[in-house]
């Protein structure tokens, strides 16, 4: 095909395209016109539908509000129903079903909180006022219930029940309280009592304790903490004090103590030691246990309650100890002071534990103060004893020269001291850190020296010097023998014993020399130079002694011996060892004592009989 033809064909095609475009433009314009018509119609429709849409939305919101209102109404009605049920239970009181009553109070509190946070309701203020009034009545009834329960189950503890809680060795059947055992045989039992098992009495039945605890919690939540405090303190303090009074505890002043006879006071001190142990280990321990359970979670109230419940009882017990510690000192009080000091030391750790709270500081410090005061008084009494021994001015002499009462008293006193050796060492440490055994040795030695000095003075009351020596011999022998048989020997030592045995022997020798000097003079030839073997009985003039002189000598011997016998048969040597001839007190007397008195009498009667 040529170019002209191609151009013609191209023009034809362009004409077709132009025609197609014109048609498309026409169609587009028609569509725009149609769409414009639709837009106008839709706008009109939307305008027509808007009121309907608004009504539909309002209806939907109304339904939602109705649902919410119905649900709120249901909740409020439910709260009203719960309040009504709680009110019914509260009005019936807690006696029938305490647990249900406590649940009703919890429900009422919950409802009150609900209405307090929903004050938009018209009747809210009235409901809140009613609920508060009802809650006040409920708590008032709870107070009454708490008081009644606590009172009904708080019973005075009988002494027998308390004794049952003691270890066997400390029960009255085993050791009678108030009566000291002079040999202190029960001291080991008392010292081992720290490891013994004590069983505090059941002061309130365990099943009641949770109820009392719940009641206490409700009262605290209601803001009635002070009412709870007063009810609990007054009830339990009264029962505790009555239990102690029934046991025998009484408040005694220093003047009361001072007026008592020693035997009565000694018995009361023995009882007090028993009471202290029972009070601390049984009653106070039991009281702490129930206080911790009933007032659990209310720490400040619990500690203060316990402090005020026990305060008066502790004061009564400690005041007696203070009265003894402050009363006039006397030697016989030393051992009861040591007994009292022992029990206070034994109980100190438990007292510190039971009264460890800040509110109990005064009682804890009072107990510590009493322990110190008893130690101080005991130490001063110890010093007084040494002085009393040295200055004892008893005028009544023992006429027979036997052991003086002062000697036996002092020796028994020293023996007792060694029963308390551990206690004394603890006591010395209260005031200074030193060698306590050396201190005890020094004090014991000084007491012994004071006794010897006093006995020397008393021996001078005798007109007969022989009786003076016999008296000193008897007393020194008693001292040495007693020391050898006691723990004092380990402290004073063998050297002390040997030195004082020699002193005994010296007094014995002096007694023999003074007693028998005049008698022996009568049967000895002094200044004579015998010749021819005549001797005292011979008639040879060479002997230098005449028959008349011999007779005079025998006459004097008889008179002297009879006088000696008359006087000394009234004297006393209580120890059988000293009654034997002094030679027999040495070693192996059989080596040089061949004849007994009866042997000599028989052999003398055989003289001059011409036997072969």
Coordinates of C-alpha atoms in Angstrom, one line a residue:
X1 CA 0.0 0.0 0.0
X2 CA 1.2 3.4 -0.9
X3 CA 1.6 6.4 1.5
X4 CA -1.5 8.1 0.3
X5 CA -3.5 5.0 1.1
X6 CA -1.9 4.7 4.5
X7 CA -2.6 8.3 5.4
X8 CA -6.2 7.8 4.3
X9 CA -6.5 4.8 6.5
X10 CA -5.0 6.7 9.4
X11 CA -7.4 9.5 8.9
X12 CA -10.3 7.1 9.0
X13 CA -9.0 5.6 12.2
X14 CA -8.6 9.0 13.8
X15 CA -12.1 9.9 12.8
X16 CA -13.3 6.7 14.5
X17 CA -11.4 7.5 17.7
X18 CA -12.8 11.1 17.7
X19 CA -16.3 9.8 17.3
X20 CA -15.7 7.3 20.1
X21 CA -14.4 10.0 22.4
X22 CA -17.4 12.2 21.7
X23 CA -19.8 9.3 22.6
X24 CA -17.8 8.6 25.8
X25 CA -18.0 12.3 26.7
X26 CA -21.7 12.2 26.2
X27 CA -22.1 9.1 28.4
X28 CA -20.0 10.6 31.1
X29 CA -22.0 13.8 31.1
X30 CA -25.1 11.7 31.4
X31 CA -23.7 9.7 34.3
X32 CA -22.6 12.8 36.1
X33 CA -26.1 14.2 35.7
X34 CA -27.6 10.9 37.0
X35 CA -25.2 10.8 40.0
X36 CA -25.9 14.4 40.8
X37 CA -29.5 13.5 40.9
X38 CA -28.7 10.5 43.3
X39 CA -26.7 12.8 45.6
X40 CA -29.6 15.2 45.9
X41 CA -32.0 12.3 46.6
X42 CA -29.7 10.8 49.2
X43 CA -29.3 14.1 50.9
X44 CA -33.0 14.5 51.0
X45 CA -33.3 10.9 52.4
X46 CA -30.7 11.6 55.1
X47 CA -32.5 14.7 56.1
X48 CA -35.7 12.7 56.2
X49 CA -34.1 9.9 58.3
X50 CA -32.3 12.0 60.9
X51 CA -35.3 12.3 63.3
X52 CA -35.7 8.6 63.2
X53 CA -32.0 8.0 64.0
X54 CA -32.2 10.4 66.9
X55 CA -35.2 8.7 68.3
X56 CA -33.6 5.3 67.9
X57 CA -30.4 6.4 69.7
X58 CA -32.5 7.9 72.5
X59 CA -34.4 4.7 72.8
X60 CA -31.2 2.7 73.0
X61 CA -29.7 5.0 75.7
X62 CA -33.0 4.8 77.6
X63 CA -32.8 1.1 77.5
X64 CA -29.2 1.2 78.7
X65 CA -30.1 3.6 81.5
X66 CA -33.1 1.4 82.5
X67 CA -30.8 -1.6 82.7
X68 CA -28.3 0.3 84.8
X69 CA -31.1 1.6 87.0
X70 CA -32.6 -1.8 87.4
X71 CA -29.2 -3.3 88.3
X72 CA -28.6 -0.5 90.8
X73 CA -32.0 -0.9 92.2
X74 CA -31.4 -4.6 92.6
X75 CA -28.1 -3.9 94.4
X76 CA -29.7 -1.4 96.6
X77 CA -32.6 -3.7 97.3
X78 CA -30.1 -6.5 98.0
X79 CA -28.3 -4.2 100.5
X80 CA -31.6 -3.3 102.1
X81 CA -32.4 -7.0 102.4
X82 CA -29.0 -7.8 103.9
X83 CA -29.4 -4.9 106.3
X84 CA -32.8 -6.2 107.3
X85 CA -31.4 -9.7 107.9
X86 CA -28.4 -8.3 109.8
X87 CA -30.8 -6.1 111.9
X88 CA -32.9 -9.1 112.8
X89 CA -29.8 -11.0 114.0
X90 CA -28.5 -8.1 115.9
X91 CA -31.9 -7.4 117.6
X92 CA -32.0 -11.1 118.7
X93 CA -28.6 -10.5 120.5
X94 CA -25.4 -12.6 120.5
X95 CA -26.5 -15.2 123.1
X96 CA -28.1 -17.7 120.6
X97 CA -25.4 -17.7 117.9
X98 CA -22.4 -15.5 118.6
X99 CA -20.7 -16.4 115.3
X100 CA -23.8 -15.4 113.3
X101 CA -24.1 -12.2 115.3
X102 CA -20.5 -11.3 114.5
X103 CA -21.2 -12.0 110.8
X104 CA -24.2 -9.7 110.9
X105 CA -22.0 -6.9 112.4
X106 CA -19.5 -7.4 109.5
X107 CA -22.4 -7.3 107.0
X108 CA -23.8 -4.1 108.6
X109 CA -20.4 -2.5 108.4
X110 CA -20.1 -3.4 104.8
X111 CA -23.5 -2.0 104.0
X112 CA -22.7 1.2 105.9
X113 CA -19.6 1.6 103.8
X114 CA -21.6 1.0 100.6
X115 CA -24.2 3.6 101.4
X116 CA -21.6 6.1 102.5
X117 CA -20.0 5.9 99.0
X118 CA -23.4 6.1 97.3
X119 CA -24.8 9.3 98.8
X120 CA -26.6 10.3 95.6
X121 CA -29.7 8.4 96.7
X122 CA -32.4 10.3 98.3
X123 CA -32.7 8.0 101.3
X124 CA -29.0 7.4 101.8
X125 CA -28.6 9.8 104.8
X126 CA -31.5 8.1 106.6
X127 CA -30.1 4.6 105.9
X128 CA -26.7 5.6 107.1
X129 CA -28.1 7.1 110.3
X130 CA -30.2 4.0 110.9
X131 CA -27.2 1.7 110.3
X132 CA -24.9 3.7 112.6
X133 CA -27.5 3.5 115.4
X134 CA -27.9 -0.2 114.8
X135 CA -24.1 -0.7 114.9
X136 CA -23.8 1.2 118.1
X137 CA -26.5 -1.1 119.7
X138 CA -24.7 -4.1 118.3
X139 CA -21.3 -3.1 119.8
X140 CA -22.9 -2.3 123.1
X141 CA -24.4 -5.8 123.2
X142 CA -20.9 -7.1 122.2
X143 CA -19.4 -5.4 125.1
X144 CA -21.9 -7.0 127.4
X145 CA -21.3 -10.4 125.8
X146 CA -17.5 -10.0 126.1
X147 CA -17.9 -9.0 129.8
X148 CA -20.3 -11.9 130.5
X149 CA -18.1 -14.5 128.7
X150 CA -14.9 -13.3 130.4
X151 CA -16.5 -13.1 133.8
X152 CA -18.3 -16.4 133.6
X153 CA -15.1 -18.3 132.5
X154 CA -12.7 -16.4 134.7
X155 CA -12.6 -18.4 137.9
X156 CA -10.3 -18.1 141.0
X157 CA -7.6 -20.8 140.8
X158 CA -7.7 -23.0 143.9
X159 CA -4.3 -23.7 145.6
X160 CA -4.6 -27.5 144.9
X161 CA -4.8 -26.8 141.1
X162 CA -1.7 -24.6 141.4
X163 CA 0.2 -27.3 143.3
X164 CA -0.7 -29.8 140.6
X165 CA 1.2 -27.7 138.1
X166 CA 4.4 -27.9 140.2
X167 CA 7.1 -30.6 139.7
X168 CA 6.7 -33.4 142.2
X169 CA 9.7 -32.4 144.3
X170 CA 8.2 -28.9 145.0
X171 CA 4.6 -29.9 145.9
X172 CA 3.5 -29.4 149.5
X173 CA 3.5 -33.1 150.1
X174 CA 7.2 -33.3 149.3
X175 CA 8.4 -30.1 151.0
X176 CA 6.3 -28.2 153.4
X177 CA 6.3 -24.5 152.5
X178 CA 7.2 -22.2 155.3
X179 CA 9.3 -24.7 157.2
X180 CA 13.0 -24.5 156.6
X181 CA 14.9 -27.7 156.6
X182 CA 17.9 -27.0 158.8
X183 CA 20.2 -29.3 156.8
X184 CA 18.8 -27.9 153.6
X185 CA 18.4 -31.4 152.2
X186 CA 16.0 -30.1 149.6
X187 CA 18.4 -27.5 148.2
X188 CA 19.4 -29.8 145.3
X189 CA 15.8 -30.2 144.4
X190 CA 15.3 -26.5 144.5
X191 CA 18.4 -25.8 142.4
X192 CA 17.4 -28.5 139.8
X193 CA 13.9 -26.9 139.7
X194 CA 15.1 -24.6 136.9
X195 CA 15.0 -27.6 134.6
X196 CA 11.8 -29.0 136.0
X197 CA 8.5 -29.0 134.1
X198 CA 5.8 -26.5 135.2
X199 CA 2.3 -26.8 133.9
X200 CA 0.4 -23.5 134.1
X201 CA -3.3 -23.9 135.0
X202 CA -6.0 -23.5 132.3
X203 CA -7.3 -20.0 133.2
X204 CA -10.0 -19.9 130.5
X205 CA -11.3 -22.9 128.5
X206 CA -9.5 -23.1 125.1
X207 CA -12.8 -23.3 123.2
X208 CA -13.8 -19.8 124.5
X209 CA -10.6 -18.0 123.6
X210 CA -11.4 -17.6 119.8
X211 CA -14.8 -16.2 120.6
X212 CA -13.3 -13.7 123.1
X213 CA -10.6 -12.8 120.5
X214 CA -13.3 -12.1 117.8
X215 CA -15.3 -10.0 120.2
X216 CA -12.2 -8.0 121.1
X217 CA -11.4 -7.4 117.4
X218 CA -15.0 -6.2 116.8
X219 CA -14.8 -3.8 119.7
X220 CA -11.5 -2.4 118.5
X221 CA -12.8 -1.9 114.9
X222 CA -15.8 0.0 116.4
X223 CA -13.4 2.3 118.2
X224 CA -14.3 0.8 121.7
X225 CA -10.6 0.0 122.5
X226 CA -10.8 1.7 125.9
X227 CA -13.9 -0.1 126.9
X228 CA -12.3 -3.4 126.0
X229 CA -9.2 -2.4 128.0
X230 CA -11.2 -1.6 131.1
X231 CA -13.4 -4.7 131.0
X232 CA -10.4 -7.1 130.4
X233 CA -8.1 -5.5 132.9
X234 CA -10.6 -5.2 135.8
X235 CA -11.9 -8.8 135.3
X236 CA -8.6 -10.6 135.1
X237 CA -6.8 -8.5 137.7
X238 CA -9.4 -9.2 140.2
X239 CA -9.3 -13.0 139.6
X240 CA -5.5 -13.0 139.7
X241 CA -5.4 -11.2 143.0
X242 CA -8.1 -13.4 144.5
X243 CA -6.1 -16.5 143.4
X244 CA -3.0 -15.3 145.2
X245 CA -4.9 -14.3 148.3
X246 CA -6.5 -17.8 148.4
X247 CA -3.0 -19.2 148.1
X248 CA -1.9 -17.2 151.2
X249 CA -0.3 -14.1 149.7
X250 CA -0.7 -11.0 151.9
X251 CA 0.6 -7.5 151.8
X252 CA 3.0 -6.9 154.8
X253 CA 4.8 -3.7 155.5
X254 CA 8.2 -3.2 157.1
X255 CA 6.5 -2.5 160.4
X256 CA 4.5 -5.7 160.2
X257 CA 7.6 -7.7 159.6
X258 CA 9.5 -6.0 162.4
X259 CA 6.8 -6.9 165.0
X260 CA 6.7 -10.6 164.1
X261 CA 8.4 -13.3 166.2
X262 CA 11.3 -14.9 164.4
X263 CA 9.5 -18.3 164.1
X264 CA 6.5 -16.8 162.5
X265 CA 8.5 -14.6 160.1
X266 CA 10.7 -17.5 159.1
X267 CA 7.6 -19.5 158.2
X268 CA 6.2 -16.6 156.2
X269 CA 9.5 -16.2 154.3
X270 CA 9.4 -19.9 153.4
X271 CA 5.8 -19.5 152.1
X272 CA 6.8 -16.4 150.2
X273 CA 9.5 -18.3 148.3
X274 CA 6.9 -20.9 147.4
X275 CA 4.4 -18.2 146.3
X276 CA 7.0 -16.4 144.1
X277 CA 7.7 -19.6 142.2
X278 CA 3.9 -20.3 141.8
X279 CA 3.1 -16.7 140.8
X280 CA 5.8 -16.4 138.2
X281 CA 5.9 -19.9 136.7
X282 CA 2.2 -20.7 136.9
X283 CA -0.1 -17.7 137.3
X284 CA 1.8 -14.9 135.5
X285 CA 2.8 -17.3 132.8
X286 CA -0.8 -18.5 132.4
X287 CA -2.1 -14.9 132.4
X288 CA 0.4 -13.9 129.7
X289 CA -0.7 -16.8 127.5
X290 CA -4.4 -16.0 127.5
X291 CA -3.7 -12.3 127.1
X292 CA -1.6 -12.9 124.0
X293 CA -4.4 -15.1 122.5
X294 CA -7.4 -12.9 123.3
X295 CA -5.7 -9.6 122.3
X296 CA -3.7 -11.0 119.5
X297 CA -3.0 -8.4 116.8
X298 CA -3.7 -5.5 119.3
X299 CA -0.1 -5.2 120.5
X300 CA -0.1 -1.9 122.4
X301 CA -3.4 -2.8 124.2
X302 CA -2.2 -6.3 124.9
X303 CA 1.0 -5.3 126.6
X304 CA -0.6 -2.5 128.6
X305 CA -3.4 -4.8 129.7
X306 CA -1.0 -7.5 130.9
X307 CA 1.0 -4.9 132.8
X308 CA -2.0 -3.5 134.6
X309 CA -3.5 -6.9 135.3
X310 CA -0.3 -8.1 137.1
X311 CA 0.9 -4.8 138.6
X312 CA -0.8 -5.0 142.0
X313 CA 0.0 -8.7 142.4
X314 CA 3.7 -8.2 141.6
X315 CA 3.8 -5.2 144.0
X316 CA 2.3 -7.3 146.9
X317 CA 4.8 -10.1 146.3
X318 CA 7.9 -7.8 145.9
X319 CA 6.9 -5.5 148.8
X320 CA 7.3 -8.4 151.3
X321 CA 10.8 -9.1 149.9
X322 CA 11.6 -5.4 150.3
X323 CA 10.3 -5.4 153.8
X324 CA 12.6 -8.3 154.8
X325 CA 15.6 -6.7 153.0
X326 CA 15.0 -3.4 154.8
X327 CA 14.2 -4.9 158.3
X328 CA 16.6 -5.0 161.1
X329 CA 19.5 -7.3 160.4
X330 CA 20.3 -10.3 162.6
X331 CA 22.5 -13.4 162.1
X332 CA 19.6 -15.8 161.8
X333 CA 18.2 -13.9 158.8
X334 CA 21.2 -14.6 156.6
X335 CA 20.0 -18.0 155.4
X336 CA 16.5 -16.8 154.6
X337 CA 18.0 -13.8 152.8
X338 CA 20.1 -16.3 150.8
X339 CA 17.0 -18.4 150.1
X340 CA 15.1 -15.3 148.9
X341 CA 18.1 -14.2 146.8
X342 CA 18.2 -17.7 145.3
X343 CA 14.6 -17.7 144.2
X344 CA 14.9 -14.2 142.7
X345 CA 17.9 -15.3 140.7
X346 CA 16.1 -18.5 139.6
X347 CA 13.1 -16.5 138.4
X348 CA 14.9 -13.5 136.9
X349 CA 15.1 -14.8 133.3
X350 CA 11.4 -15.7 133.3
X351 CA 10.5 -12.3 134.9
X352 CA 12.5 -10.6 132.2
X353 CA 10.6 -12.6 129.5
X354 CA 7.1 -12.2 130.9
X355 CA 7.6 -8.5 131.7
X356 CA 9.8 -7.7 128.7
X357 CA 7.4 -5.1 127.1
X358 CA 8.0 -1.4 127.6
X359 CA 4.8 -1.1 129.6
X360 CA 6.1 -3.6 132.1
X361 CA 9.5 -1.8 132.7
X362 CA 8.6 -0.8 136.3
X363 CA 7.8 -4.4 137.4
X364 CA 10.9 -5.8 135.7
X365 CA 13.2 -3.2 137.3
X366 CA 11.5 -3.7 140.7
X367 CA 12.3 -7.4 140.6
X368 CA 16.0 -6.7 139.6
X369 CA 16.2 -4.1 142.4
X370 CA 14.9 -6.6 145.0
X371 CA 17.5 -9.1 143.9
X372 CA 20.3 -6.5 144.4
X373 CA 18.8 -5.4 147.7
X374 CA 18.7 -8.9 149.1
X375 CA 22.3 -9.5 148.0
X376 CA 23.4 -6.3 149.7
X377 CA 21.5 -7.1 152.9
X378 CA 22.9 -10.7 153.0
X379 CA 26.4 -9.4 152.5
X380 CA 26.0 -6.9 155.3
X381 CA 24.4 -9.6 157.6
X382 CA 27.4 -11.8 156.9
X383 CA 29.7 -9.0 158.1
X384 CA 27.5 -8.4 161.1
X385 CA 27.8 -12.1 162.0
X386 CA 31.6 -11.9 162.3
X387 CA 31.3 -8.9 164.5
X388 CA 28.5 -10.5 166.6
X389 CA 30.7 -13.6 167.2
X390 CA 33.7 -11.4 168.3
X391 CA 31.5 -9.3 170.6
X392 CA 29.2 -12.0 172.0
X393 CA 29.0 -11.2 175.7
X394 CA 27.0 -14.2 177.0
X395 CA 27.7 -14.2 180.7
X396 CA 26.3 -17.6 181.4
X397 CA 29.3 -19.9 181.6
X398 CA 29.1 -23.7 181.0
X399 CA 29.8 -24.9 184.5
X400 CA 31.1 -28.3 183.4
X401 CA 33.6 -27.0 180.8
X402 CA 31.8 -28.6 177.9
X403 CA 31.2 -27.1 174.4
X404 CA 29.8 -23.6 174.7
X405 CA 26.4 -22.9 172.8
X406 CA 28.2 -20.1 170.9
X407 CA 30.7 -22.7 169.5
X408 CA 28.0 -25.1 168.3
X409 CA 25.9 -22.2 166.9
X410 CA 28.9 -20.7 164.9
X411 CA 30.0 -24.1 163.6
X412 CA 26.4 -24.9 162.5
X413 CA 26.3 -21.5 160.9
X414 CA 29.5 -22.1 159.0
X415 CA 28.2 -25.5 157.8
X416 CA 25.1 -23.8 156.5
X417 CA 27.2 -21.3 154.6
X418 CA 28.8 -24.1 152.6
X419 CA 25.3 -25.4 151.7
X420 CA 25.0 -22.0 150.1
X421 CA 28.5 -21.8 148.6
X422 CA 27.3 -21.4 145.0
X423 CA 24.8 -18.8 146.1
X424 CA 27.4 -16.9 148.1
X425 CA 29.8 -16.8 145.2
X426 CA 27.0 -15.4 142.9
X427 CA 26.2 -12.9 145.6
X428 CA 29.9 -11.7 145.8
X429 CA 29.9 -11.2 142.1
X430 CA 26.9 -8.8 142.4
X431 CA 29.3 -6.2 143.7
X432 CA 32.8 -7.0 142.4
X433 CA 34.6 -9.3 140.0
X434 CA 37.1 -11.2 142.1
X435 CA 38.1 -14.7 143.3
X436 CA 34.9 -15.6 145.1
X437 CA 36.3 -18.7 146.7
X438 CA 39.1 -16.7 148.2
X439 CA 36.6 -14.2 149.5
X440 CA 34.6 -17.0 151.2
X441 CA 37.8 -18.5 152.7
X442 CA 38.8 -15.1 154.1
X443 CA 35.4 -14.6 155.6
X444 CA 35.2 -18.1 157.1
X445 CA 38.7 -17.8 158.6
X446 CA 37.8 -14.5 160.2
X447 CA 34.7 -16.0 161.7
X448 CA 36.8 -18.8 163.2
X449 CA 39.3 -16.4 164.6
X450 CA 36.6 -14.3 166.1
X451 CA 35.1 -17.4 167.7
X452 CA 38.5 -18.4 169.2
X453 CA 39.1 -14.9 170.5
X454 CA 35.7 -14.9 172.2
X455 CA 36.2 -18.4 173.7
X456 CA 39.6 -17.3 175.1
X457 CA 37.7 -14.5 176.8
X458 CA 35.0 -16.8 178.1
X459 CA 37.5 -19.3 179.5
X460 CA 38.8 -16.6 181.9
X461 CA 35.5 -16.8 183.8
X462 CA 36.6 -20.0 185.4
X463 CA 38.4 -19.7 188.7
X464 CA 39.9 -23.2 188.3
X465 CA 42.7 -23.0 185.7
X466 CA 42.4 -26.7 185.0
X467 CA 38.7 -26.1 184.0
X468 CA 39.8 -23.2 181.8
X469 CA 42.1 -25.6 179.9
X470 CA 39.4 -28.3 179.7
X471 CA 36.9 -25.8 178.3
X472 CA 39.3 -24.6 175.7
X473 CA 40.3 -28.2 174.8
X474 CA 36.6 -29.3 174.5
X475 CA 35.7 -26.3 172.3
X476 CA 38.7 -26.4 170.0
X477 CA 38.3 -30.1 169.6
X478 CA 34.7 -29.7 168.6
X479 CA 35.7 -27.0 166.1
X480 CA 38.4 -29.1 164.5
X481 CA 36.3 -32.3 164.4
X482 CA 33.4 -30.3 162.8
X483 CA 35.6 -28.7 160.2
X484 CA 37.2 -32.0 159.3
X485 CA 33.7 -33.5 158.7
X486 CA 32.4 -30.7 156.5
X487 CA 33.1 -28.9 153.3
X488 CA 34.9 -26.2 155.3
X489 CA 38.0 -28.5 155.4
X490 CA 38.4 -28.2 151.6
X491 CA 38.3 -24.4 151.9
X492 CA 40.4 -23.9 155.1
X493 CA 42.9 -26.6 154.1
X494 CA 44.8 -29.3 155.9
X495 CA 47.3 -26.9 157.4
X496 CA 44.5 -25.1 159.3
X497 CA 43.3 -28.4 160.6
X498 CA 46.8 -29.6 161.8
X499 CA 47.6 -26.3 163.5
X500 CA 44.3 -26.4 165.4
X501 CA 44.8 -30.0 166.4
X502 CA 48.0 -29.1 168.0
X503 CA 46.2 -26.3 169.9
X504 CA 43.8 -29.0 171.2
X505 CA 46.7 -31.1 172.4
X506 CA 48.4 -28.1 174.1
X507 CA 45.2 -27.4 176.1
X508 CA 45.0 -31.1 177.0
X509 CA 48.6 -31.1 178.2
X510 CA 48.0 -28.0 180.2
X511 CA 44.9 -29.5 181.8
X512 CA 46.9 -32.6 182.9
X513 CA 49.8 -30.6 184.2
X514 CA 47.5 -28.2 186.3
X515 CA 45.1 -30.9 187.5
X516 CA 47.5 -33.5 188.6
X517 CA 50.5 -31.5 189.7
X518 CA 49.6 -31.4 193.4
X519 CA 48.4 -35.0 193.4
X520 CA 51.6 -36.3 191.9
X521 CA 53.7 -34.3 194.3
X522 CA 52.3 -36.4 197.1
X523 CA 53.7 -39.6 195.7
X524 CA 57.1 -38.4 194.6
X525 CA 60.3 -38.0 196.6
X526 CA 61.7 -34.6 196.0
X527 CA 65.1 -33.7 197.4
X528 CA 65.6 -37.2 198.8
X529 CA 68.7 -39.3 198.2
X530 CA 67.5 -42.8 198.8
X531 CA 70.0 -45.4 199.9
X532 CA 69.6 -49.0 200.6
X533 CA 66.5 -49.3 198.3
X534 CA 64.0 -48.5 201.0
X535 CA 62.0 -46.1 198.8
X536 CA 58.9 -44.3 199.9
X537 CA 57.6 -47.3 201.8
X538 CA 60.9 -48.4 203.3
X539 CA 61.7 -48.0 207.0
X540 CA 65.5 -47.6 206.5
X541 CA 66.6 -44.4 208.1
X542 CA 69.1 -44.0 205.2
X543 CA 66.2 -43.2 202.9
X544 CA 65.9 -39.8 204.4
X545 CA 62.1 -40.2 204.7
X546 CA 60.4 -41.2 207.9
X547 CA 57.4 -43.5 208.2
X548 CA 55.4 -40.5 209.5
X549 CA 56.3 -38.5 206.4
X550 CA 55.1 -41.4 204.2
X551 CA 51.8 -41.5 206.1
X552 CA 51.5 -37.7 205.7
X553 CA 52.2 -38.0 202.0
X554 CA 49.4 -40.6 201.6
X555 CA 47.1 -38.6 203.7
X556 CA 47.7 -35.5 201.5
X557 CA 47.4 -37.7 198.3
X558 CA 44.0 -39.0 199.5
X559 CA 42.8 -35.5 200.3
X560 CA 44.0 -34.0 197.0
X561 CA 42.7 -36.9 195.0
X562 CA 39.3 -36.8 196.7
X563 CA 39.0 -33.1 196.1
X564 CA 40.1 -33.6 192.5
X565 CA 37.5 -36.3 192.0
X566 CA 34.8 -34.3 193.7
X567 CA 35.3 -31.4 191.4
X568 CA 36.1 -33.1 188.1
X569 CA 33.4 -35.7 188.2
X570 CA 31.1 -32.7 187.6
X571 CA 33.1 -31.6 184.6
X572 CA 32.3 -32.9 181.1
X573 CA 34.3 -34.1 178.1
X574 CA 31.6 -34.9 175.6
X575 CA 33.8 -36.4 173.0
X576 CA 34.7 -40.0 173.7
X577 CA 38.1 -39.6 172.0
X578 CA 39.1 -37.0 174.6
X579 CA 38.0 -39.1 177.5
X580 CA 40.6 -41.7 176.8
X581 CA 44.1 -41.3 178.3
X582 CA 46.0 -38.7 176.3
X583 CA 48.6 -41.2 175.3
X584 CA 46.0 -43.2 173.4
X585 CA 45.4 -40.2 171.1
X586 CA 48.9 -40.8 169.6
X587 CA 50.0 -43.3 167.1
X588 CA 50.0 -47.0 168.0
X589 CA 49.3 -46.7 171.8
X590 CA 49.5 -50.4 172.2
X591 CA 53.3 -50.2 171.7
X592 CA 53.8 -48.5 175.1
X593 CA 50.5 -49.0 177.0
X594 CA 50.8 -52.5 178.2
X595 CA 48.5 -52.7 181.3
X596 CA 44.9 -51.5 181.8
X597 CA 43.9 -50.1 185.2
X598 CA 42.2 -53.4 186.2
X599 CA 45.4 -55.3 185.3
X600 CA 47.5 -53.1 187.5
X601 CA 45.0 -53.6 190.4
X602 CA 45.2 -57.3 190.1
X603 CA 49.0 -57.4 189.9
X604 CA 49.4 -55.1 192.9
X605 CA 47.2 -57.4 195.0
X606 CA 49.7 -60.2 194.3
X607 CA 52.6 -58.4 195.7
X608 CA 54.4 -60.0 198.7
X609 CA 52.5 -63.3 198.4
X610 CA 55.6 -65.4 198.0
X611 CA 54.5 -66.9 194.6
X612 CA 57.1 -68.8 192.6

